[in-house]
Amino acid sequence: MSQVDKQALREAALNAKIAGEAPVMPFDKRIDALNAFTKLLTPVTAIALLDENESLAAENADLKHPRTYLPSKITTAETDAFINEMMAQGVEMLAKKCSENVWCEDDVNFMLCYAKQLREGKA
């Protein structure tokens, strides 16, 4: 696709519009303005502009609805294992703090068992 000079096309379109709306303009100037516009707006240029418009409209629709553009949740085995390890370490830290205070040994053992289950992906 060739690069479209949009500014030149815009100026030619404005001149052609004025020529079409101003019947008092000399005939040769009206024809020159219309010819300049049709030289710039070839079928190839029109198709390129329409394709660009469709592409931008699709991109805009994707940006308005991010769930169609990007996955809402990315999960991998490595990510899940890392998160489970972090949670297990947190539970172990809590169990250690609780064991230093007056806590039931069964509660601390439950916390340690839960940390183990987290690491195994069973929690």
mmCIF file with all atom_site columns, C-alpha atoms in Angstrom:
data_model
loop_
_atom_site.group_PDB
_atom_site.id
_atom_site.type_symbol
_atom_site.label_atom_id
_atom_site.label_alt_id
_atom_site.label_comp_id
_atom_site.label_asym_id
_atom_site.label_entity_id
_atom_site.label_seq_id
_atom_site.pdbx_PDB_ins_code
_atom_site.Cartn_x
_atom_site.Cartn_y
_atom_site.Cartn_z
_atom_site.occupancy
_atom_site.B_iso_or_equiv
_atom_site.pdbx_formal_charge
_atom_site.auth_seq_id
_atom_site.auth_comp_id
_atom_site.auth_asym_id
_atom_site.auth_atom_id
_atom_site.pdbx_PDB_model_num
ATOM 1   C CA . MET A 1 1   ? 0.000   0.000   0.000   1.00 0.00 ? 1   MET A CA 1
ATOM 2   C CA . SER A 1 2   ? 1.358   3.408   -0.901  1.00 0.00 ? 2   SER A CA 1
ATOM 3   C CA . GLN A 1 3   ? 1.542   6.166   1.662   1.00 0.00 ? 3   GLN A CA 1
ATOM 4   C CA . VAL A 1 4   ? -1.475  8.478   1.329   1.00 0.00 ? 4   VAL A CA 1
ATOM 5   C CA . ASP A 1 5   ? -0.814  12.218  1.607   1.00 0.00 ? 5   ASP A CA 1
ATOM 6   C CA . LYS A 1 6   ? -3.904  12.951  3.670   1.00 0.00 ? 6   LYS A CA 1
ATOM 7   C CA . GLN A 1 7   ? -3.240  16.672  3.951   1.00 0.00 ? 7   GLN A CA 1
ATOM 8   C CA . ALA A 1 8   ? -2.982  17.101  0.168   1.00 0.00 ? 8   ALA A CA 1
ATOM 9   C CA . LEU A 1 9   ? -6.100  14.979  -0.291  1.00 0.00 ? 9   LEU A CA 1
ATOM 10  C CA . ARG A 1 10  ? -7.962  17.095  2.276   1.00 0.00 ? 10  ARG A CA 1
ATOM 11  C CA . GLU A 1 11  ? -6.961  20.354  0.563   1.00 0.00 ? 11  GLU A CA 1
ATOM 12  C CA . ALA A 1 12  ? -7.963  19.016  -2.856  1.00 0.00 ? 12  ALA A CA 1
ATOM 13  C CA . ALA A 1 13  ? -11.303 17.833  -1.466  1.00 0.00 ? 13  ALA A CA 1
ATOM 14  C CA . LEU A 1 14  ? -11.986 21.239  0.085   1.00 0.00 ? 14  LEU A CA 1
ATOM 15  C CA . ASN A 1 15  ? -11.130 22.976  -3.188  1.00 0.00 ? 15  ASN A CA 1
ATOM 16  C CA . ALA A 1 16  ? -13.354 20.565  -5.123  1.00 0.00 ? 16  ALA A CA 1
ATOM 17  C CA . LYS A 1 17  ? -16.174 21.154  -2.635  1.00 0.00 ? 17  LYS A CA 1
ATOM 18  C CA . ILE A 1 18  ? -15.849 24.912  -3.071  1.00 0.00 ? 18  ILE A CA 1
ATOM 19  C CA . ALA A 1 19  ? -15.772 24.477  -6.845  1.00 0.00 ? 19  ALA A CA 1
ATOM 20  C CA . GLY A 1 20  ? -18.936 22.393  -6.727  1.00 0.00 ? 20  GLY A CA 1
ATOM 21  C CA . GLU A 1 21  ? -20.735 24.913  -4.533  1.00 0.00 ? 21  GLU A CA 1
ATOM 22  C CA . ALA A 1 22  ? -19.589 28.072  -6.333  1.00 0.00 ? 22  ALA A CA 1
ATOM 23  C CA . PRO A 1 23  ? -21.168 28.242  -9.778  1.00 0.00 ? 23  PRO A CA 1
ATOM 24  C CA . VAL A 1 24  ? -19.816 31.786  -10.204 1.00 0.00 ? 24  VAL A CA 1
ATOM 25  C CA . MET A 1 25  ? -16.244 30.443  -10.152 1.00 0.00 ? 25  MET A CA 1
ATOM 26  C CA . PRO A 1 26  ? -14.677 30.418  -13.612 1.00 0.00 ? 26  PRO A CA 1
ATOM 27  C CA . PHE A 1 27  ? -15.334 27.121  -15.359 1.00 0.00 ? 27  PHE A CA 1
ATOM 28  C CA . ASP A 1 28  ? -11.653 26.277  -15.923 1.00 0.00 ? 28  ASP A CA 1
ATOM 29  C CA . LYS A 1 29  ? -10.837 26.796  -12.212 1.00 0.00 ? 29  LYS A CA 1
ATOM 30  C CA . ARG A 1 30  ? -13.749 24.532  -11.250 1.00 0.00 ? 30  ARG A CA 1
ATOM 31  C CA . ILE A 1 31  ? -12.523 21.830  -13.621 1.00 0.00 ? 31  ILE A CA 1
ATOM 32  C CA . ASP A 1 32  ? -8.930  22.199  -12.371 1.00 0.00 ? 32  ASP A CA 1
ATOM 33  C CA . ALA A 1 33  ? -10.059 21.816  -8.746  1.00 0.00 ? 33  ALA A CA 1
ATOM 34  C CA . LEU A 1 34  ? -12.142 18.739  -9.547  1.00 0.00 ? 34  LEU A CA 1
ATOM 35  C CA . ASN A 1 35  ? -9.350  17.196  -11.625 1.00 0.00 ? 35  ASN A CA 1
ATOM 36  C CA . ALA A 1 36  ? -6.791  17.791  -8.858  1.00 0.00 ? 36  ALA A CA 1
ATOM 37  C CA . PHE A 1 37  ? -9.074  15.983  -6.434  1.00 0.00 ? 37  PHE A CA 1
ATOM 38  C CA . THR A 1 38  ? -9.729  13.014  -8.712  1.00 0.00 ? 38  THR A CA 1
ATOM 39  C CA . LYS A 1 39  ? -5.990  12.665  -9.380  1.00 0.00 ? 39  LYS A CA 1
ATOM 40  C CA . LEU A 1 40  ? -5.378  12.287  -5.645  1.00 0.00 ? 40  LEU A CA 1
ATOM 41  C CA . LEU A 1 41  ? -8.395  10.142  -4.815  1.00 0.00 ? 41  LEU A CA 1
ATOM 42  C CA . THR A 1 42  ? -7.794  7.158   -7.045  1.00 0.00 ? 42  THR A CA 1
ATOM 43  C CA . PRO A 1 43  ? -9.559  3.833   -6.429  1.00 0.00 ? 43  PRO A CA 1
ATOM 44  C CA . VAL A 1 44  ? -6.332  2.496   -4.885  1.00 0.00 ? 44  VAL A CA 1
ATOM 45  C CA . THR A 1 45  ? -6.190  5.457   -2.483  1.00 0.00 ? 45  THR A CA 1
ATOM 46  C CA . ALA A 1 46  ? -9.864  5.089   -1.582  1.00 0.00 ? 46  ALA A CA 1
ATOM 47  C CA . ILE A 1 47  ? -9.415  1.361   -0.855  1.00 0.00 ? 47  ILE A CA 1
ATOM 48  C CA . ALA A 1 48  ? -6.305  2.060   1.240   1.00 0.00 ? 48  ALA A CA 1
ATOM 49  C CA . LEU A 1 49  ? -8.170  4.674   3.289   1.00 0.00 ? 49  LEU A CA 1
ATOM 50  C CA . LEU A 1 50  ? -11.151 2.357   3.776   1.00 0.00 ? 50  LEU A CA 1
ATOM 51  C CA . ASP A 1 51  ? -8.848  -0.495  4.860   1.00 0.00 ? 51  ASP A CA 1
ATOM 52  C CA . GLU A 1 52  ? -7.112  1.804   7.327   1.00 0.00 ? 52  GLU A CA 1
ATOM 53  C CA . ASN A 1 53  ? -10.485 2.946   8.647   1.00 0.00 ? 53  ASN A CA 1
ATOM 54  C CA . GLU A 1 54  ? -11.642 -0.664  9.153   1.00 0.00 ? 54  GLU A CA 1
ATOM 55  C CA . SER A 1 55  ? -8.389  -1.552  10.896  1.00 0.00 ? 55  SER A CA 1
ATOM 56  C CA . LEU A 1 56  ? -8.649  1.418   13.255  1.00 0.00 ? 56  LEU A CA 1
ATOM 57  C CA . ALA A 1 57  ? -12.315 0.651   13.963  1.00 0.00 ? 57  ALA A CA 1
ATOM 58  C CA . ALA A 1 58  ? -11.426 -2.946  14.901  1.00 0.00 ? 58  ALA A CA 1
ATOM 59  C CA . GLU A 1 59  ? -8.561  -1.761  17.107  1.00 0.00 ? 59  GLU A CA 1
ATOM 60  C CA . ASN A 1 60  ? -10.868 0.755   18.763  1.00 0.00 ? 60  ASN A CA 1
ATOM 61  C CA . ALA A 1 61  ? -13.460 -1.941  19.448  1.00 0.00 ? 61  ALA A CA 1
ATOM 62  C CA . ASP A 1 62  ? -10.757 -4.114  21.038  1.00 0.00 ? 62  ASP A CA 1
ATOM 63  C CA . LEU A 1 63  ? -9.633  -1.249  23.251  1.00 0.00 ? 63  LEU A CA 1
ATOM 64  C CA . LYS A 1 64  ? -13.206 -0.615  24.393  1.00 0.00 ? 64  LYS A CA 1
ATOM 65  C CA . HIS A 1 65  ? -13.576 -4.289  25.356  1.00 0.00 ? 65  HIS A CA 1
ATOM 66  C CA . PRO A 1 66  ? -10.211 -5.328  26.846  1.00 0.00 ? 66  PRO A CA 1
ATOM 67  C CA . ARG A 1 67  ? -11.336 -8.883  27.547  1.00 0.00 ? 67  ARG A CA 1
ATOM 68  C CA . THR A 1 68  ? -11.559 -9.500  23.820  1.00 0.00 ? 68  THR A CA 1
ATOM 69  C CA . TYR A 1 69  ? -8.138  -7.960  23.270  1.00 0.00 ? 69  TYR A CA 1
ATOM 70  C CA . LEU A 1 70  ? -6.145  -9.389  26.187  1.00 0.00 ? 70  LEU A CA 1
ATOM 71  C CA . PRO A 1 71  ? -6.762  -12.490 28.237  1.00 0.00 ? 71  PRO A CA 1
ATOM 72  C CA . SER A 1 72  ? -8.280  -11.597 31.584  1.00 0.00 ? 72  SER A CA 1
ATOM 73  C CA . LYS A 1 73  ? -6.158  -14.111 33.478  1.00 0.00 ? 73  LYS A CA 1
ATOM 74  C CA . ILE A 1 74  ? -2.871  -15.662 32.458  1.00 0.00 ? 74  ILE A CA 1
ATOM 75  C CA . THR A 1 75  ? -2.000  -18.872 34.282  1.00 0.00 ? 75  THR A CA 1
ATOM 76  C CA . THR A 1 76  ? 0.950   -21.163 33.903  1.00 0.00 ? 76  THR A CA 1
ATOM 77  C CA . ALA A 1 77  ? 2.181   -24.041 35.998  1.00 0.00 ? 77  ALA A CA 1
ATOM 78  C CA . GLU A 1 78  ? 5.270   -22.040 37.005  1.00 0.00 ? 78  GLU A CA 1
ATOM 79  C CA . THR A 1 79  ? 3.181   -19.052 38.077  1.00 0.00 ? 79  THR A CA 1
ATOM 80  C CA . ASP A 1 80  ? 0.816   -21.236 40.080  1.00 0.00 ? 80  ASP A CA 1
ATOM 81  C CA . ALA A 1 81  ? 3.731   -23.018 41.776  1.00 0.00 ? 81  ALA A CA 1
ATOM 82  C CA . PHE A 1 82  ? 5.375   -19.693 42.656  1.00 0.00 ? 82  PHE A CA 1
ATOM 83  C CA . ILE A 1 83  ? 2.157   -18.280 44.115  1.00 0.00 ? 83  ILE A CA 1
ATOM 84  C CA . ASN A 1 84  ? 1.537   -21.482 46.091  1.00 0.00 ? 84  ASN A CA 1
ATOM 85  C CA . GLU A 1 85  ? 5.102   -21.333 47.458  1.00 0.00 ? 85  GLU A CA 1
ATOM 86  C CA . MET A 1 86  ? 4.640   -17.721 48.563  1.00 0.00 ? 86  MET A CA 1
ATOM 87  C CA . MET A 1 87  ? 1.354   -18.563 50.277  1.00 0.00 ? 87  MET A CA 1
ATOM 88  C CA . ALA A 1 88  ? 2.926   -21.608 51.962  1.00 0.00 ? 88  ALA A CA 1
ATOM 89  C CA . GLN A 1 89  ? 5.779   -19.472 53.272  1.00 0.00 ? 89  GLN A CA 1
ATOM 90  C CA . GLY A 1 90  ? 3.247   -17.007 54.654  1.00 0.00 ? 90  GLY A CA 1
ATOM 91  C CA . VAL A 1 91  ? 1.331   -19.768 56.419  1.00 0.00 ? 91  VAL A CA 1
ATOM 92  C CA . GLU A 1 92  ? 4.600   -21.146 57.850  1.00 0.00 ? 92  GLU A CA 1
ATOM 93  C CA . MET A 1 93  ? 5.531   -17.698 59.121  1.00 0.00 ? 93  MET A CA 1
ATOM 94  C CA . LEU A 1 94  ? 2.146   -17.469 60.824  1.00 0.00 ? 94  LEU A CA 1
ATOM 95  C CA . ALA A 1 95  ? 2.592   -20.951 62.326  1.00 0.00 ? 95  ALA A CA 1
ATOM 96  C CA . LYS A 1 96  ? 6.025   -19.979 63.660  1.00 0.00 ? 96  LYS A CA 1
ATOM 97  C CA . LYS A 1 97  ? 4.640   -16.797 65.228  1.00 0.00 ? 97  LYS A CA 1
ATOM 98  C CA . CYS A 1 98  ? 1.746   -18.725 66.740  1.00 0.00 ? 98  CYS A CA 1
ATOM 99  C CA . SER A 1 99  ? 4.036   -21.406 68.161  1.00 0.00 ? 99  SER A CA 1
ATOM 100 C CA . GLU A 1 100 ? 6.025   -18.692 69.953  1.00 0.00 ? 100 GLU A CA 1
ATOM 101 C CA . ASN A 1 101 ? 2.865   -17.574 71.722  1.00 0.00 ? 101 ASN A CA 1
ATOM 102 C CA . VAL A 1 102 ? 0.257   -19.529 73.582  1.00 0.00 ? 102 VAL A CA 1
ATOM 103 C CA . TRP A 1 103 ? -1.461  -21.394 70.752  1.00 0.00 ? 103 TRP A CA 1
ATOM 104 C CA . CYS A 1 104 ? -2.814  -24.876 70.581  1.00 0.00 ? 104 CYS A CA 1
ATOM 105 C CA . GLU A 1 105 ? -0.279  -27.249 69.047  1.00 0.00 ? 105 GLU A CA 1
ATOM 106 C CA . ASP A 1 106 ? -3.051  -28.725 66.885  1.00 0.00 ? 106 ASP A CA 1
ATOM 107 C CA . ASP A 1 107 ? -3.637  -25.313 65.280  1.00 0.00 ? 107 ASP A CA 1
ATOM 108 C CA . VAL A 1 108 ? 0.064   -24.906 64.485  1.00 0.00 ? 108 VAL A CA 1
ATOM 109 C CA . ASN A 1 109 ? 0.189   -28.440 63.040  1.00 0.00 ? 109 ASN A CA 1
ATOM 110 C CA . PHE A 1 110 ? -2.879  -27.658 60.941  1.00 0.00 ? 110 PHE A CA 1
ATOM 111 C CA . MET A 1 111 ? -1.153  -24.547 59.558  1.00 0.00 ? 111 MET A CA 1
ATOM 112 C CA . LEU A 1 112 ? 1.981   -26.526 58.683  1.00 0.00 ? 112 LEU A CA 1
ATOM 113 C CA . CYS A 1 113 ? -0.123  -29.226 57.028  1.00 0.00 ? 113 CYS A CA 1
ATOM 114 C CA . TYR A 1 114 ? -1.945  -26.547 55.038  1.00 0.00 ? 114 TYR A CA 1
ATOM 115 C CA . ALA A 1 115 ? 1.386   -25.037 53.912  1.00 0.00 ? 115 ALA A CA 1
ATOM 116 C CA . LYS A 1 116 ? 2.445   -28.484 52.689  1.00 0.00 ? 116 LYS A CA 1
ATOM 117 C CA . GLN A 1 117 ? -0.814  -28.863 50.758  1.00 0.00 ? 117 GLN A CA 1
ATOM 118 C CA . LEU A 1 118 ? -0.267  -25.449 49.169  1.00 0.00 ? 118 LEU A CA 1
ATOM 119 C CA . ARG A 1 119 ? 3.152   -26.512 47.919  1.00 0.00 ? 119 ARG A CA 1
ATOM 120 C CA . GLU A 1 120 ? 1.677   -29.694 46.458  1.00 0.00 ? 120 GLU A CA 1
ATOM 121 C CA . GLY A 1 121 ? -1.093  -27.742 44.742  1.00 0.00 ? 121 GLY A CA 1
ATOM 122 C CA . LYS A 1 122 ? -3.785  -29.585 46.686  1.00 0.00 ? 122 LYS A CA 1
ATOM 123 C CA . ALA A 1 123 ? -5.112  -26.642 48.672  1.00 0.00 ? 123 ALA A CA 1
#
